[in-house]
mmCIF file of C-alpha atoms in Angstrom:
data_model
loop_
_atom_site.group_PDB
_atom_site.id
_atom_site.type_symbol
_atom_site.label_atom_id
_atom_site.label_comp_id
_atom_site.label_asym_id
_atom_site.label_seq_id
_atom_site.Cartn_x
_atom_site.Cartn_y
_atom_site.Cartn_z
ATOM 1 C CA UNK A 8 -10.607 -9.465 8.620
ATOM 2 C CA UNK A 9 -11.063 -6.053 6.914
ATOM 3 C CA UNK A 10 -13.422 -5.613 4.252
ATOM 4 C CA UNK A 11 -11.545 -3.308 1.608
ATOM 5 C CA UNK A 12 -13.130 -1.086 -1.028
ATOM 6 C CA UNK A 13 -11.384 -0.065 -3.762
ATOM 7 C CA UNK A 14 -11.880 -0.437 -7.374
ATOM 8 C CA UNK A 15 -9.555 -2.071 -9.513
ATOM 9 C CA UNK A 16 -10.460 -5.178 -12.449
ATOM 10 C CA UNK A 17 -7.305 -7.263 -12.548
ATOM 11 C CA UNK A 18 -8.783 -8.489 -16.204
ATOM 12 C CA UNK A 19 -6.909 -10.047 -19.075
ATOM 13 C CA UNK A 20 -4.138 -8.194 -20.154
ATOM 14 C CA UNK A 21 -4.079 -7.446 -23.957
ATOM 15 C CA UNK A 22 -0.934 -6.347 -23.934
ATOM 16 C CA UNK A 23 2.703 -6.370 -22.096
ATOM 17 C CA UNK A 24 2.607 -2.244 -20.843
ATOM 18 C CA UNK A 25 -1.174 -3.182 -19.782
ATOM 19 C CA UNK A 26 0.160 -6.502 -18.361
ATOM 20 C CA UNK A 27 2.647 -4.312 -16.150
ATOM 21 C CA UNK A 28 0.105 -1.696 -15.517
ATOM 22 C CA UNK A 29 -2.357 -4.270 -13.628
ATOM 23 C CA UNK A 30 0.782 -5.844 -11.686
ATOM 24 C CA UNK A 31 1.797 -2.414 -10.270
ATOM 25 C CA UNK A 32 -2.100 -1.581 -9.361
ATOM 26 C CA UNK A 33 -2.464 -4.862 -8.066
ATOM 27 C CA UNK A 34 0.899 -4.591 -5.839
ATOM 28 C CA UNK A 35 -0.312 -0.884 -4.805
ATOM 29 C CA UNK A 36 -3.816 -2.113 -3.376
ATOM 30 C CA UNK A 37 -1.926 -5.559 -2.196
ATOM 31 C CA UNK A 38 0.060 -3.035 0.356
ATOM 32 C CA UNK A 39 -2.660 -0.416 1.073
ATOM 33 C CA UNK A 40 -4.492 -3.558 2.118
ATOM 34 C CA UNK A 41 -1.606 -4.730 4.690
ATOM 35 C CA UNK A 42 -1.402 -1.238 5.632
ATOM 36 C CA UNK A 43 -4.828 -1.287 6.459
ATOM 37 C CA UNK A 44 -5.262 -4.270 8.290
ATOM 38 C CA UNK A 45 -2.256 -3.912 10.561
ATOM 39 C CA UNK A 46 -2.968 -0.347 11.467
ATOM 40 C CA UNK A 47 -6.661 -1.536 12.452
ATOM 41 C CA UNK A 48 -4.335 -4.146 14.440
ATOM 42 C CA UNK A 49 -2.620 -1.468 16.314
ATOM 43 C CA UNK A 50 -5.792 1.059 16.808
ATOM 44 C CA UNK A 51 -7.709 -2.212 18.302
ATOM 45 C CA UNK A 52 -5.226 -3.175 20.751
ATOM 46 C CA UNK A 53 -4.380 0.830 21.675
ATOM 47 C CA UNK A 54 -8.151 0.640 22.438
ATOM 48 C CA UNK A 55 -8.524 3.715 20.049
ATOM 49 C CA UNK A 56 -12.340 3.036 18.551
ATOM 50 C CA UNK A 57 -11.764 6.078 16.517
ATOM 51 C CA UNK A 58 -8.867 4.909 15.046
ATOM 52 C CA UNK A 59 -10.035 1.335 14.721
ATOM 53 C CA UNK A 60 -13.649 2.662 13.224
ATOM 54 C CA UNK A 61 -12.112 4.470 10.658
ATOM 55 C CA UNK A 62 -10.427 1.392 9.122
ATOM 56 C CA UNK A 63 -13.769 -0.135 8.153
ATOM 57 C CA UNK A 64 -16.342 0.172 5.994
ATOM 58 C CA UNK A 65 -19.587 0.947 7.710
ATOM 59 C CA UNK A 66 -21.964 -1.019 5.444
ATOM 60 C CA UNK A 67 -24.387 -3.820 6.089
ATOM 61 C CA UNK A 68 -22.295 -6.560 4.150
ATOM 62 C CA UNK A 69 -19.362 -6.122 6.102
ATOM 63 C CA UNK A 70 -17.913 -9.108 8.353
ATOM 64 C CA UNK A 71 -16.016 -9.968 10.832
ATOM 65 C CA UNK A 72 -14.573 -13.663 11.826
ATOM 66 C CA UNK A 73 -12.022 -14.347 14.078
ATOM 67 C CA UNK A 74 -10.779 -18.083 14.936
ATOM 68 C CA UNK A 75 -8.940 -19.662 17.899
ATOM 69 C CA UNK A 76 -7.569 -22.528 16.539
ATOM 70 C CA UNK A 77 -6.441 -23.992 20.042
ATOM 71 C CA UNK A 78 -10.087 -24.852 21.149
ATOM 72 C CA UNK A 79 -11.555 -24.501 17.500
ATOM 73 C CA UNK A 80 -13.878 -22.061 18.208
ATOM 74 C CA UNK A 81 -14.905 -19.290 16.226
ATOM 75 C CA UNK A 82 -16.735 -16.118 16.428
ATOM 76 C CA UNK A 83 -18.554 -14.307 13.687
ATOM 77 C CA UNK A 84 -20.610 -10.692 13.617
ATOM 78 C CA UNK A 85 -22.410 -9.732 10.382
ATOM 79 C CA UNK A 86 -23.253 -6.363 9.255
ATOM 80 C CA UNK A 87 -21.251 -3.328 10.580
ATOM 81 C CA UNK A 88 -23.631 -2.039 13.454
ATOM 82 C CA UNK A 89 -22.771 -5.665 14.915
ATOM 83 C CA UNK A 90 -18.963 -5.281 14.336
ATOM 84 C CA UNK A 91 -19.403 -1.676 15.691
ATOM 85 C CA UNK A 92 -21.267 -2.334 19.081
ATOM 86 C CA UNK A 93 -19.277 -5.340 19.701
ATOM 87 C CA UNK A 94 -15.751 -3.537 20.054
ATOM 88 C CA UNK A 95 -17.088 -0.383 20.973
ATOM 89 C CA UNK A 96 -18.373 -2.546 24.098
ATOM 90 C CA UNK A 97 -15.008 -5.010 24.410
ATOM 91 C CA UNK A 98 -13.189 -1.326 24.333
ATOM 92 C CA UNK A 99 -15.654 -0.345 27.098
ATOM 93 C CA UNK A 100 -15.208 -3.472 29.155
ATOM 94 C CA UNK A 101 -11.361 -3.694 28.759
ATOM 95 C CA UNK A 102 -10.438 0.004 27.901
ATOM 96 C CA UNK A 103 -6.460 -0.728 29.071
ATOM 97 C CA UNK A 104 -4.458 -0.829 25.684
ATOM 98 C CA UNK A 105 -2.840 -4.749 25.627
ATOM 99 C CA UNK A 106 0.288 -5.705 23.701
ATOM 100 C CA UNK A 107 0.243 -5.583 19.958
ATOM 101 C CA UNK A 108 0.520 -8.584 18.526
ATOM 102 C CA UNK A 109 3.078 -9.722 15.489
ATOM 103 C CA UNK A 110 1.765 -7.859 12.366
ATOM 104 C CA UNK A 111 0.520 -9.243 9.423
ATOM 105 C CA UNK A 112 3.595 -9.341 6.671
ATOM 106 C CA UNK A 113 1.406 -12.133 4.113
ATOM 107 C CA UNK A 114 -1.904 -11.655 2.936
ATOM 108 C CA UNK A 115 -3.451 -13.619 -0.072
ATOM 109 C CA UNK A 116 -5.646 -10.940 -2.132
ATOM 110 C CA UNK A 117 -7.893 -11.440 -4.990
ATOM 111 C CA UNK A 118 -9.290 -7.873 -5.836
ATOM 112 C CA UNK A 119 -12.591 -7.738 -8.118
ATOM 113 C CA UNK A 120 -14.764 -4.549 -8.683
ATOM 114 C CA UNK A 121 -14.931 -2.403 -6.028
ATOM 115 C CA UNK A 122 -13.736 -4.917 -3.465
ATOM 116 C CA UNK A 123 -11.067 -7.757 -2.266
ATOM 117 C CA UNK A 124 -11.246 -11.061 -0.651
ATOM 118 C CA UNK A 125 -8.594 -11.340 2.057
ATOM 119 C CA UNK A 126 -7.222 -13.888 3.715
ATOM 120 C CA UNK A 127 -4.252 -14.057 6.364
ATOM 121 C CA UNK A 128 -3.016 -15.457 9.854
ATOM 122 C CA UNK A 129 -2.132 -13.526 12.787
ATOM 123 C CA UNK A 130 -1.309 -15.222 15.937
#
């Protein structure tokens, strides 16, 4: 999961243009978000830290889960100097680019402040 920040307040539209307004901002940072996360994706699996650094932000609230649902395990690294060193290292261990997985085409958003929640599956 990629921690976005961008600012946009979704609010209570007071009027139809303003109505419209948020739906286009809302759709814009909806797609800059897919953008982001599948182009992460790609960087990760190209084993291109630079690439895959870049889509990040490098603050201590950042967090990264990822789930296996075959075995039900899960793995979790908080803050991003943990995120960081831990593919930095996997990149060092296994530095031969692997197969890109199916890209992300459906992600649930809900944008507030400066930030979005983001949920999706990739297999």
């Amino acid at each position: 999961m990629v921690l976005w920040s961008r600012s946009c307040n979704p609010g209570t539209a007071e009027n139809p243009q303003q109505e419209a307004t948020q739906a286009i901002i809302y759709e814009a940072e909806k797609a800059a978000i897919l953008e982001t996360i599948n182009e992460e994706t790609k960087a990760a699996f190209n084993r291109d830290y630079e690439g895959w650094r870049e889509k990040w932000v490098h603050k201590p609230y950042v967090a990264k889960t990822y789930m296996e649902f075959p075995d039900s395990t899960f793995s979790e690294s908080l803050g991003w100097e943990a995120i960081d060193q831990f593919v930095k290292d996997y990149i060092e261990a296994h530095p031969e680019p692997a197969p890109i997985p199916s890209l992300v085409d459906d992600i649930n958003v809900q944008l507030y402040g400066n930030g979005a929640w983001v949920s999706y599956d990739q297999n």
